[in-house]
Coordinates of C-alpha atoms in Angstrom, one line a residue:
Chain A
X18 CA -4.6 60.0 5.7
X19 CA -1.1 60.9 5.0
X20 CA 1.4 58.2 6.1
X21 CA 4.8 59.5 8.5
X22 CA 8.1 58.4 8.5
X23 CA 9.3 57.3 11.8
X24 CA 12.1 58.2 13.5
X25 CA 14.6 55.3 14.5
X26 CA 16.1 55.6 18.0
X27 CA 18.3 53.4 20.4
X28 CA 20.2 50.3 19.1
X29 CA 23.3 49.8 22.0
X30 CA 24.9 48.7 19.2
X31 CA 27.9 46.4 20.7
X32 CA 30.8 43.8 20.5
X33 CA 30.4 40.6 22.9
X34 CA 32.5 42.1 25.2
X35 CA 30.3 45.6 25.6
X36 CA 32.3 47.9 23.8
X37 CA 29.7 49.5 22.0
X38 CA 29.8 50.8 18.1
X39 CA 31.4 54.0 18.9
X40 CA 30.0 56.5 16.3
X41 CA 29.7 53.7 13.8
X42 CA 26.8 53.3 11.5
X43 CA 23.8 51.4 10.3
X44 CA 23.0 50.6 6.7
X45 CA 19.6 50.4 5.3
X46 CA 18.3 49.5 2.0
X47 CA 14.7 48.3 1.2
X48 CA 14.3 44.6 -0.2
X49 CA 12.4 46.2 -3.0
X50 CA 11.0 49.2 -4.7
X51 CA 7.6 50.2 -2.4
X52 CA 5.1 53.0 -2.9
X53 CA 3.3 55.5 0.1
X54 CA 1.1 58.3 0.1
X55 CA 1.9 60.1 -3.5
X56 CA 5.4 58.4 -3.7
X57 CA 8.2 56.5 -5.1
X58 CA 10.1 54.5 -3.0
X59 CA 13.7 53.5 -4.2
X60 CA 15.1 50.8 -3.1
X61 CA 18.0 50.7 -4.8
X62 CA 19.6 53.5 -2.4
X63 CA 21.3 52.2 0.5
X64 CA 21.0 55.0 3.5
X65 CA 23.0 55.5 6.8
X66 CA 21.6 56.1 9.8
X67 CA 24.5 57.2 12.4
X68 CA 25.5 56.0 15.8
X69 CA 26.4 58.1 18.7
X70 CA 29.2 57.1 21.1
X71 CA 26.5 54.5 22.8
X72 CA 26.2 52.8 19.6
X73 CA 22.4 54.5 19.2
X74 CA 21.0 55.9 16.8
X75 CA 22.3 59.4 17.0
X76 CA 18.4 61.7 17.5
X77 CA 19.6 65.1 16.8
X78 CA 19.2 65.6 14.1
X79 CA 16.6 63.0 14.0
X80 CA 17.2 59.8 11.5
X81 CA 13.6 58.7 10.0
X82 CA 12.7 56.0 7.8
X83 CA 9.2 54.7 6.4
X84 CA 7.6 52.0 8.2
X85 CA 7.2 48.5 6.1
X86 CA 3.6 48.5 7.3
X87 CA 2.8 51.4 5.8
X88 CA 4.0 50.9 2.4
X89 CA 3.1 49.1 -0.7
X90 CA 3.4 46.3 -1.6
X91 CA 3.1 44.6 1.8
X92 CA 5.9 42.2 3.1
X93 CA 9.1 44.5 2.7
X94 CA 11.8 44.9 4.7
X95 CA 15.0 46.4 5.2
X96 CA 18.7 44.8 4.6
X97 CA 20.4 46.3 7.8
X98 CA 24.1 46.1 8.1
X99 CA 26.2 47.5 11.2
X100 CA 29.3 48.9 11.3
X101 CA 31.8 50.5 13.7
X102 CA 33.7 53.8 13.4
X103 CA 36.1 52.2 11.3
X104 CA 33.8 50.8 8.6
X105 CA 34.1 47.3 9.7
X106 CA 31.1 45.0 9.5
X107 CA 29.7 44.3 13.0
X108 CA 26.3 43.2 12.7
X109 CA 24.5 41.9 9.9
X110 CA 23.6 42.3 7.3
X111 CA 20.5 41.0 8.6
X112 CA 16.4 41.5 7.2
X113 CA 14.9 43.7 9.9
X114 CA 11.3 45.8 9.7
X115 CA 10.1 49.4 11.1
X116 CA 6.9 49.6 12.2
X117 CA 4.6 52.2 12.8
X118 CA 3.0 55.7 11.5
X119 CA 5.3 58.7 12.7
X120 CA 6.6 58.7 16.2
X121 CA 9.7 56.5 17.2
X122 CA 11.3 52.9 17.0
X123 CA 13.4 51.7 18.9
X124 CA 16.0 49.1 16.6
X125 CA 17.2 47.5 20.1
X126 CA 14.1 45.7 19.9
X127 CA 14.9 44.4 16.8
X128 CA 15.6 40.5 17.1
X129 CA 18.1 39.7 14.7
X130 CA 16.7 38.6 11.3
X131 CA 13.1 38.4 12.5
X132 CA 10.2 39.7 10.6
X133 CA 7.4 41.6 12.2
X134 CA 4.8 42.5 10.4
X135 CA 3.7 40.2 7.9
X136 CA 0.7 38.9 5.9
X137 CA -1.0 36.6 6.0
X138 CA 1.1 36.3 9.8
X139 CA 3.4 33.6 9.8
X140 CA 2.7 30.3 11.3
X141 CA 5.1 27.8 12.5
X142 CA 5.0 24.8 10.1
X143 CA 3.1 21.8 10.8
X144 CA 4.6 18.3 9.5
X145 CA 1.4 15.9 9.4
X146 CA 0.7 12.7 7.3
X147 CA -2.4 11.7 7.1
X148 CA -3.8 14.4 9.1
X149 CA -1.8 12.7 12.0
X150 CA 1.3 15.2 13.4
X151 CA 5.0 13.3 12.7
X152 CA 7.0 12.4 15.5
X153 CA 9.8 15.2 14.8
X154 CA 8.2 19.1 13.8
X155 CA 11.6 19.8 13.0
X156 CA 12.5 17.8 9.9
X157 CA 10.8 16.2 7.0
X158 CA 12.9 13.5 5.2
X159 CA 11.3 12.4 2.2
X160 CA 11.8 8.7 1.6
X161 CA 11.5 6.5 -1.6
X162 CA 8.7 3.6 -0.9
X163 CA 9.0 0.9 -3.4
X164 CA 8.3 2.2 -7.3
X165 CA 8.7 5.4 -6.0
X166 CA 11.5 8.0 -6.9
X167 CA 12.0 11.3 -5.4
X168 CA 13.7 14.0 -7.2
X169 CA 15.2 17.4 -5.1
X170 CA 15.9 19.9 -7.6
X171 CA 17.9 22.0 -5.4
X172 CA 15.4 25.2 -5.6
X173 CA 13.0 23.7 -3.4
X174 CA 10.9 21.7 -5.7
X175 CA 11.1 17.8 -5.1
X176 CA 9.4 15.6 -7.7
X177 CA 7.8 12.0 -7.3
X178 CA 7.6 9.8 -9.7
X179 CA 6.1 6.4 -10.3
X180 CA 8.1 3.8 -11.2
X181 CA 7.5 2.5 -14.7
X182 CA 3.5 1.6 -14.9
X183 CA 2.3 -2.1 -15.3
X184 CA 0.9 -2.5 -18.5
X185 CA -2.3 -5.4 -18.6
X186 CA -2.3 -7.1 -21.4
X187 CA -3.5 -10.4 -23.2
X188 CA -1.7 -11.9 -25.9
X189 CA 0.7 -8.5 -26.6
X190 CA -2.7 -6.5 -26.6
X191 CA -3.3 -4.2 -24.1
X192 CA -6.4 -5.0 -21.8
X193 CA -9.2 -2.8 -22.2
X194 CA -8.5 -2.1 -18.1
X195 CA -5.3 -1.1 -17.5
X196 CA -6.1 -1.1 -13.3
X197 CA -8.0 -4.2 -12.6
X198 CA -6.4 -7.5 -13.5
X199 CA -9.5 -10.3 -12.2
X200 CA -8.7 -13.5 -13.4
X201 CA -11.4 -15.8 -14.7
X202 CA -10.9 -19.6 -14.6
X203 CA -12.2 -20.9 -18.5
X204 CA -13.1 -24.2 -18.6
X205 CA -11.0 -27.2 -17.3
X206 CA -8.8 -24.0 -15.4
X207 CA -9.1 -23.8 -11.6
X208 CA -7.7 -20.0 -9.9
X209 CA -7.3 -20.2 -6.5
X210 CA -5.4 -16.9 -4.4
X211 CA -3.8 -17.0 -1.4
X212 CA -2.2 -13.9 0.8
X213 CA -1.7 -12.3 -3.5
X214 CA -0.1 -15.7 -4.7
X215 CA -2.3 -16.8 -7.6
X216 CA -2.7 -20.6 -8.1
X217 CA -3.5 -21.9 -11.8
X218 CA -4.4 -25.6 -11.9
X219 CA -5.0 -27.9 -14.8
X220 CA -8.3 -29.4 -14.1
X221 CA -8.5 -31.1 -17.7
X222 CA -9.4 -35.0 -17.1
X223 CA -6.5 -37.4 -17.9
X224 CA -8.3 -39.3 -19.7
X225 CA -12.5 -40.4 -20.2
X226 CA -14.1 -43.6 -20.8
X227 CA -16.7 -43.4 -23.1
X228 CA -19.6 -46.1 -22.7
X229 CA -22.9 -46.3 -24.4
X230 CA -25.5 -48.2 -25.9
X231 CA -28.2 -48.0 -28.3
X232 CA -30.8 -50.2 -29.7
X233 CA -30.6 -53.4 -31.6
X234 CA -31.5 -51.9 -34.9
X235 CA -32.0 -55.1 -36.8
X236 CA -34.7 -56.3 -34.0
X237 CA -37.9 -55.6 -32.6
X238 CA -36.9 -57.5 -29.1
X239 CA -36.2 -55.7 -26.1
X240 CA -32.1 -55.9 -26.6
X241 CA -29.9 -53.4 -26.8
X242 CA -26.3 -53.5 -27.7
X243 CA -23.3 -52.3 -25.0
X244 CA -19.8 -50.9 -25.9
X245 CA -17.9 -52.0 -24.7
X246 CA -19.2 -55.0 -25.3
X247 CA -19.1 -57.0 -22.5
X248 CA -18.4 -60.5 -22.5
X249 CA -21.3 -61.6 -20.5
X250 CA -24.1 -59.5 -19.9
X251 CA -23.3 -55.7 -19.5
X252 CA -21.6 -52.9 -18.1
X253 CA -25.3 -51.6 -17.6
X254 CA -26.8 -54.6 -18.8
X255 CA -30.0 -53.2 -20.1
X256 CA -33.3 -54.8 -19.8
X257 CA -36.8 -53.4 -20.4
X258 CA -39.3 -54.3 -17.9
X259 CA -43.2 -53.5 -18.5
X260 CA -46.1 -54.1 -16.6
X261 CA -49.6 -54.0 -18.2
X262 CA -52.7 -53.8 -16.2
X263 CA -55.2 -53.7 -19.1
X264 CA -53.3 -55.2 -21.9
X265 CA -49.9 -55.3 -24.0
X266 CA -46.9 -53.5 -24.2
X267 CA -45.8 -52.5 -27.8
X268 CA -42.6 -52.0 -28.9
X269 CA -41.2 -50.5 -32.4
X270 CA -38.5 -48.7 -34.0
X271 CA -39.4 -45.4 -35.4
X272 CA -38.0 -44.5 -38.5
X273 CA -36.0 -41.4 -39.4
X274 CA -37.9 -38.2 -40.4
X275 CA -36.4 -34.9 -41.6
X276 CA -37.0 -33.8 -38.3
X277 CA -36.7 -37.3 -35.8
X278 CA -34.1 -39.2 -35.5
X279 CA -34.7 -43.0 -35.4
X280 CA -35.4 -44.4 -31.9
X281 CA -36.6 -47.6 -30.1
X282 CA -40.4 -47.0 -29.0
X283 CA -41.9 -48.9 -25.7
X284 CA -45.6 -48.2 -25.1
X285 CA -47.4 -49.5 -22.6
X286 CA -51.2 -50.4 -22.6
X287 CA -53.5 -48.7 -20.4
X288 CA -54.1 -49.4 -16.7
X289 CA -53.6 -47.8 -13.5
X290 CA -49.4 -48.6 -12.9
X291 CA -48.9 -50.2 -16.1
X292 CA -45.5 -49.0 -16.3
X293 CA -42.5 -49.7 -19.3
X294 CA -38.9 -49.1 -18.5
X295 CA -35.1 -49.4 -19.7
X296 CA -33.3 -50.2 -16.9
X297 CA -29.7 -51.6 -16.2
X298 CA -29.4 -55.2 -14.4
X299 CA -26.2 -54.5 -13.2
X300 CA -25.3 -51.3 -11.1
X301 CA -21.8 -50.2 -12.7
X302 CA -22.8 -46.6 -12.8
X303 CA -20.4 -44.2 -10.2
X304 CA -21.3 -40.4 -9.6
X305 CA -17.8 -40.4 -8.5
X306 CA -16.4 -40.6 -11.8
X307 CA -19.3 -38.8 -14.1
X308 CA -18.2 -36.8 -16.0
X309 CA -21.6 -36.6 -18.7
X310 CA -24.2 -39.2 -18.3
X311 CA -27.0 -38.7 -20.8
X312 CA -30.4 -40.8 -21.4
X313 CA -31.4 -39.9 -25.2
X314 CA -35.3 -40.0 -24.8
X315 CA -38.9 -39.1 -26.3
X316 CA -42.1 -39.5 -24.0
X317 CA -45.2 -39.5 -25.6
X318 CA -48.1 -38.0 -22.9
X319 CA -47.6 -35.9 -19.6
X320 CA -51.1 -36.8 -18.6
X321 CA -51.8 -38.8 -15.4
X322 CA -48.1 -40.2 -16.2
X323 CA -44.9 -40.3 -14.0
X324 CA -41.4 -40.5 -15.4
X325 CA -38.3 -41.2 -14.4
X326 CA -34.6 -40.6 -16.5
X327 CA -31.5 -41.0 -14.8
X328 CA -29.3 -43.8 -12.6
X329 CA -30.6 -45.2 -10.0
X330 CA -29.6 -48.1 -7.4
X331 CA -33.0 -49.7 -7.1
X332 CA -33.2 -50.9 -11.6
X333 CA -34.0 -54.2 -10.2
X334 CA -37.1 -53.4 -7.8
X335 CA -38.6 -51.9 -11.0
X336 CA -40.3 -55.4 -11.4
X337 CA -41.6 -55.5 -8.0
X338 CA -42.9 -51.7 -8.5
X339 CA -40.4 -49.8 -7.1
X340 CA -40.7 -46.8 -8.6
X341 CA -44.5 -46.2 -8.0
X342 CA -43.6 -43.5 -5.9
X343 CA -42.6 -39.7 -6.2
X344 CA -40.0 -40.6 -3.8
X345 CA -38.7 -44.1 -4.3
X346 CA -36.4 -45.5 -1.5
X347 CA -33.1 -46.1 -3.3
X348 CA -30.3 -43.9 -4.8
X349 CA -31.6 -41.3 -7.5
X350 CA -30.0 -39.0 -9.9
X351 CA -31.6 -38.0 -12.5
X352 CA -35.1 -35.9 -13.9
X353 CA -38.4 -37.0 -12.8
X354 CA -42.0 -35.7 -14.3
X355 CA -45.0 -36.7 -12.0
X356 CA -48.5 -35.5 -13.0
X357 CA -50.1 -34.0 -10.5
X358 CA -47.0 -32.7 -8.7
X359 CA -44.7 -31.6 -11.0
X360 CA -45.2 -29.2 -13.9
X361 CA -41.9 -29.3 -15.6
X362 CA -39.2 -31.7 -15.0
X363 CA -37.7 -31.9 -12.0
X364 CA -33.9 -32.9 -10.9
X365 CA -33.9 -35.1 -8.7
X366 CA -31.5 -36.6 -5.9
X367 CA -31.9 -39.3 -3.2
X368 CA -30.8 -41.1 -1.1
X369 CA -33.6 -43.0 0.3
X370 CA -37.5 -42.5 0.1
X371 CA -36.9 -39.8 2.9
X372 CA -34.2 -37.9 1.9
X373 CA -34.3 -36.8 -1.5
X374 CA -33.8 -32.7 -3.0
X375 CA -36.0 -32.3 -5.8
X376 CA -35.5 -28.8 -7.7
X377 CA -38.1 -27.6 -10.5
X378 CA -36.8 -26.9 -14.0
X379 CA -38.4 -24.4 -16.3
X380 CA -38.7 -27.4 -19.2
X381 CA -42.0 -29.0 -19.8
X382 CA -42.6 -32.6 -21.0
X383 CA -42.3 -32.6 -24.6
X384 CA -45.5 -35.2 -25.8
X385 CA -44.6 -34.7 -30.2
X386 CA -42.3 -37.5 -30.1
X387 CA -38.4 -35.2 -30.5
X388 CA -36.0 -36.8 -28.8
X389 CA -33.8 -34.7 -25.9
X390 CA -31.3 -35.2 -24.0
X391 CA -31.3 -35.6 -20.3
X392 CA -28.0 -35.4 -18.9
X393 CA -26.3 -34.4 -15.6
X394 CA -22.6 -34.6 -14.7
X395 CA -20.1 -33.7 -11.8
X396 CA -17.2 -31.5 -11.5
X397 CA -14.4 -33.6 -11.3
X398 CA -13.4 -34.3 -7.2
X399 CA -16.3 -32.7 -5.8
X400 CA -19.4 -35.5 -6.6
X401 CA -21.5 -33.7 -3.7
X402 CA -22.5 -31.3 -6.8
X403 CA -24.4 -32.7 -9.5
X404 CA -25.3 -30.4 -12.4
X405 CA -28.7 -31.2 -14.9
X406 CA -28.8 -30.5 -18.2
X407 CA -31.5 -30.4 -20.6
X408 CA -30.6 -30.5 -24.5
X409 CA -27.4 -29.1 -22.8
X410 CA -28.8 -26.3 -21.2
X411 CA -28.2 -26.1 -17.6
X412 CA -31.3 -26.1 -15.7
X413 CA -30.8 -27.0 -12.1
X414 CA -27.8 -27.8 -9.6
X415 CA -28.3 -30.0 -6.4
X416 CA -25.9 -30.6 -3.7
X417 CA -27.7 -31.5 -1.3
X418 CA -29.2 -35.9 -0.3
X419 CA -26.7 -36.6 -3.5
X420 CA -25.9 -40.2 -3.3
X421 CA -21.9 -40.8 -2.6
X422 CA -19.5 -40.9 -5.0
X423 CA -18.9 -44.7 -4.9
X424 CA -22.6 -45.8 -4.7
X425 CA -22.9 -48.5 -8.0
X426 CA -26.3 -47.3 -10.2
X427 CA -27.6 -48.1 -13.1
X428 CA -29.8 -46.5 -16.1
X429 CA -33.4 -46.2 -15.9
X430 CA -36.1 -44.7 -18.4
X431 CA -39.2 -45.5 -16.8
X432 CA -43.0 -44.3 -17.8
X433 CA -46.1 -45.2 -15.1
X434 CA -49.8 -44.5 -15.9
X435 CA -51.2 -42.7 -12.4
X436 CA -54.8 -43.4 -14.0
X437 CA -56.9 -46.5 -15.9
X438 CA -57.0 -44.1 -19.3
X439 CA -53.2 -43.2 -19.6
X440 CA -50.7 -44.6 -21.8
X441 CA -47.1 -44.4 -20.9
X442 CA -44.5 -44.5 -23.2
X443 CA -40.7 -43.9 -23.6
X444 CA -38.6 -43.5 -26.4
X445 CA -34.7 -44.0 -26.9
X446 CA -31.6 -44.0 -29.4
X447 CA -29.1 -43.6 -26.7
X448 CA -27.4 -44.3 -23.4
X449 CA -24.1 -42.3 -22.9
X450 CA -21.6 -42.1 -20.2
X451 CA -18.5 -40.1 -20.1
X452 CA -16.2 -40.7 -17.0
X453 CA -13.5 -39.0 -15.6
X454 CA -11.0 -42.1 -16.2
Chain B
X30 CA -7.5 57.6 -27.5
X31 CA -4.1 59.9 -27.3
X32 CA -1.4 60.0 -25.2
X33 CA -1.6 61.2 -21.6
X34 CA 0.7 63.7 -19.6
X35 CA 2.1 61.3 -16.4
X36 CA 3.3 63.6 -13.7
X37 CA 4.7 63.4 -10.0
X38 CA 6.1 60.6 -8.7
X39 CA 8.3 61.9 -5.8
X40 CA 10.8 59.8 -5.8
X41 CA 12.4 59.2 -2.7
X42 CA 15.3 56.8 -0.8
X43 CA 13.5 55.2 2.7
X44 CA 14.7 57.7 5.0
X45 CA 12.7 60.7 2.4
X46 CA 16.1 62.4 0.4
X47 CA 14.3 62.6 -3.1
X48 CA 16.3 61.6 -6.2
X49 CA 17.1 65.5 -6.8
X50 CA 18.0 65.6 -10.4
X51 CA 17.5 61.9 -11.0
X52 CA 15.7 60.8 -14.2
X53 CA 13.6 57.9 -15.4
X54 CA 13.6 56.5 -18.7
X55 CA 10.5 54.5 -20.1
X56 CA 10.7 52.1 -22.5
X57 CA 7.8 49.8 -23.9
X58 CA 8.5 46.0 -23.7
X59 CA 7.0 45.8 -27.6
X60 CA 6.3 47.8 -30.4
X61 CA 2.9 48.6 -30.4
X62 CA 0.1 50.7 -32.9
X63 CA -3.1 52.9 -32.1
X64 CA -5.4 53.6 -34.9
X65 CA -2.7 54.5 -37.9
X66 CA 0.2 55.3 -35.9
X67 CA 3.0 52.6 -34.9
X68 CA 4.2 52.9 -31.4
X69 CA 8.0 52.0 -31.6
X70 CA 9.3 49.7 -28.6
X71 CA 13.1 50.4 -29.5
X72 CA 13.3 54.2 -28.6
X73 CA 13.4 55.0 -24.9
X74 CA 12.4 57.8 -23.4
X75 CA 14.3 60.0 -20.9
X76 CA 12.3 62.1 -18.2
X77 CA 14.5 64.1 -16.2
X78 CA 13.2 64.6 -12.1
X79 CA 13.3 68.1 -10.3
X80 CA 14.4 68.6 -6.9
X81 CA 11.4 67.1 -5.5
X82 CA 12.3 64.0 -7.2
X83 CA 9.3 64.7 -9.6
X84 CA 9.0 64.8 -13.1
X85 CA 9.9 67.9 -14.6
X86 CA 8.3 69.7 -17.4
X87 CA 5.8 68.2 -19.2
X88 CA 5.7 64.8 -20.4
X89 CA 3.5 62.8 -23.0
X90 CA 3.4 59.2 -23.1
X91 CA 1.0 56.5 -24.3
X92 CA -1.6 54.6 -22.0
X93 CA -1.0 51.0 -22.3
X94 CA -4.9 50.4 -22.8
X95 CA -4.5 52.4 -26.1
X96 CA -2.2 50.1 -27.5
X97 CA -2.2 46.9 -29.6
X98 CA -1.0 44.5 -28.5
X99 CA -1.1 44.4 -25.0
X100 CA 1.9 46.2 -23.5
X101 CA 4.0 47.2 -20.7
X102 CA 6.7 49.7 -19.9
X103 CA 10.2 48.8 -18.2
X104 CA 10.4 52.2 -15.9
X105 CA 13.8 52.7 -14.0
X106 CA 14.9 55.7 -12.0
X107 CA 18.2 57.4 -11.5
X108 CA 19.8 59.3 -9.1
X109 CA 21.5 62.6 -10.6
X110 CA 24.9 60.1 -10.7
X111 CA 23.1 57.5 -12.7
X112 CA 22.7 54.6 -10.6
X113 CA 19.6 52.6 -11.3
X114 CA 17.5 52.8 -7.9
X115 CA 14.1 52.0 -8.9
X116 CA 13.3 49.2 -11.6
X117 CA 9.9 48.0 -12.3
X118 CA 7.3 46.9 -15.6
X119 CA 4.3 49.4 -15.0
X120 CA 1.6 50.3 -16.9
X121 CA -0.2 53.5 -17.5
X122 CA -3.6 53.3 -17.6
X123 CA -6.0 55.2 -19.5
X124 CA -8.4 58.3 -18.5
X125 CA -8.7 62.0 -18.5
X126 CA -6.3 64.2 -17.3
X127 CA -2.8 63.7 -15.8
X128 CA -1.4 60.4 -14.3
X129 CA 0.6 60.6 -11.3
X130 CA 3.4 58.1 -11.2
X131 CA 3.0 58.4 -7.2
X132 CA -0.1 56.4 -7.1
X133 CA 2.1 53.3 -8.6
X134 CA 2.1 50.7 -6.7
X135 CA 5.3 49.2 -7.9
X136 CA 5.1 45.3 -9.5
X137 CA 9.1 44.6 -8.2
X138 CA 9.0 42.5 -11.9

């Protein structure tokens, strides 16, 4: 269908005061070149359309122009200046539209500088953050937040731009994750974060004390030689305690092997609770302060035997059998192995004969004579925690019925026949003790 | 592929006074070549407009699509006094037949 032009009409063209643009004149020229029906619209020629002496559009003859809705491509408009009879400037110039396919339009309905016909239609702008309307809809300030810059070009573009990034990185070497920065404490290093203020702590010991004893090489007796060596008795003051139903107790020193170191050897004979045992007369021993306590020690049979490694308060009610129990009534820590109810060794904490936390290992009892070490130890200024070790492997943690930090034990190695046939035996090179002072 | 006769146009101010003995002049944007012939960018071409603001005569230009590389042509009209009133990169396309500059839709580039 073949478009129209349309024929402009009206206007009351007019100063503030009324007096109206008296046979003045109206200039129009098209934003930009446009296209309708068959042709060329140039929009580089300015036309006139004349006023009568009503400042109207004079409509004989009539004055026509194409409608911006009807041409392509969409979104012209018209630059429309007025002037009066004299060729002064009145009105404008101002961007203005004509609408429509043939018949008339009326410019007094124009509204100065106001698009009508548009696409997409224009919408009033909405000023949201976060989805959420701001409190003014009339102006949008842009802000710097901290490490933020914000750049205005001056054509309408405004930039933002992060400060300078944080770069991670370990000893001059750029972390493998440049956006997560989780701090591990190593050992001896306690982290601790409160409201983002990271706390490193030195929790290296000032100092340890390094006890021990071992055997009395040059002997077959029962002593066994402290260091520090104590000017009467012991620190521990070790003793060995038997008791033999159906015979003897035996005791040697194994020689080295290739594969065995040398160790002190106490068998006992047969008999239901014949029993042999290294224990210390003197309770010297503090959870408080242990840092490594260790028990070096071979056992010979897990058969209808029950053993004990580790301190305990109650070393001097081994003699009055004391420790013919799973759950002896005195101050534990240590591993214990009982036939019949336990089928590795088991840590091992008490208190009493009633309140006691034992916890399973994964480490049977080795019968071929190797020596291992037992061992358990405390995080210095928390002694409610003990942790058990096994040839230095950690194999169980108990915090709960741990005897306080200031209750005095004592080492004990202890083997019990549960049955007439059995044989208990321990072995041992070494008593160790590490403390935190 | 050969060149194409482009016709019409009817160009026009907005209130409808064609450009009565206006002109356009065509120019390609870069030299260009179809089979064995070179296309030369640097010589415009001059196509005078009747009274109907049409072209007048008959006129031969090259379609874009036959052309290596890919090209445009900066088209401006005249009015008979020689101001520029009409500016525009446009294309001619290919096909059979005449190609009426009246169906441009114009790119304002």
């Amino acid at each position: 269908m073949s478009i129209s032009k349309v024929q402009l009409t009206g206007g009351n063209f007019q100063d503030s005061e009324g007096n109206v643009l008296n046979l003045g004149y109206l200039t129009m020229e098209l934003n930009q070149d446009e296209s309708v029906n068959d042709s060329q619209i140039c929009h580089g020629v300015k036309i006139t359309i004349k006023l009568n002496s009503s400042g109207s559009v004079v409509t004989s003859p009539t004055q026509s122009v194409w409608g911006n809705d009807q041409m392509f491509p969409i979104n012209s408009f018209y630059k429309v200046a007025g002037y009066n009879a004299n060729g002064q400037l009145c009105w404008g110039p101002n961007n203005q539209q004509v609408t429509g396919n043939g018949g008339t339009f009326d410019v007094g309905s124009w509204t100065p500088n106001q698009v009508i016909s548009w696409t997409p239609p224009l919408q009033p702008l909405a000023l949201q953050v976060n989805e959420v309307s701001n409190g003014s809809q009339a102006l949008l300030d842009l802000h710097e937040g901290s490490n933020i810059t914000l750049t205005d070009n001056g054509s309408g573009r405004v930039t933002i731009a992060g400060a300078a990034g944080i770069s991670l990185e370990t000893n001059e070497v750029p972390n493998s994750s440049q956006t997560l920065l989780d701090l591990h404490a190593g050992i001896n290093i306690g982290l601790g974060e409160v409201a983002g203020e990271v706390t490193i702590t030195n929790k290296m010991p000032a100092a340890s004390t390094i006890q021990f004893a071992v055997p009395n090489w040059v002997t077959t007796s029962a002593d066994w030689r402290e260091s520090p060596y104590p000017t009467s008795g012991g620190n521990w003051d070790l003793k060995t305690q038997s008791s033999n139903v159906g015979g003897t107790s035996a005791l040697s020193f194994v020689q080295a092997t290739a594969t065995i170191a040398p160790y002190w050897k106490y068998l006992s004979a047969s008999g239901t609770t014949s029993f042999v045992s290294l224990y210390g007369n003197t309770n010297s021993q503090y959870l408080g302060l242990t840092k490594i306590f260790k028990i070096r020690s071979a056992f010979f049979t897990s058969t209808l035997v029950r053993n004990w490694v580790g301190i305990t308060s109650g070393g001097q009610y081994i003699s009055v059998n004391g420790f013919e129990s799973n759950n002896p009534a005195y101050n534990i820590v240590g591993f214990r192995y009982s036939a019949g109810t336990d089928s590795f060794w088991t840590a091992y904490c008490s208190t009493n004969d009633s309140h006691f936390t034992a916890s399973a290992t994964t480490v049977a009892v080795d019968i071929t004579g190797v020596l291992h070490d037992f061992s358990f130890g405390i995080t210095q200024g928390t002694p409610g925690t003990v942790y058990f070790y096994i040839d230095g492997v950690l194999v169980a943690t108990i915090n709960s019925n741990v005897p306080s930090a200031t209750t005095a034990m004592s080492p004990i190695l202890y083997s019990e026949s549960l049955d007439n046939a059995a044989t208990p035996g321990i072995g041992c090179n070494l008593v160790y003790s590490e403390t935190f002072q | 592929m050969a060149v194409r006769q482009i016709v019409g146009g009817k160009f026009q101010d907005s209130a409808g006074n064609p450009l009565v003995a206006g002109y356009l002049t065509f120019r390609l944007l870069t030299d260009g070549y179809t089979g064995t012939i070179q296309v030369s960018a640097g010589i415009k071409a001059t196509v005078p407009l009747d009274s109907n603001g049409t072209i007048s005569g008959t006129v031969y230009l090259w379609p874009n699509a036959s052309l290596t590389p890919v090209s445009v042509y900066q088209v401006d009209a005249f009015t008979a006094t020689g101001e520029n009133v009409w500016s525009n990169q446009m294309t001619i396309p290919a096909g059979a037949g005449s190609f009426d500059l009246g169906t441009w839709v114009p790119s304002n580039t």
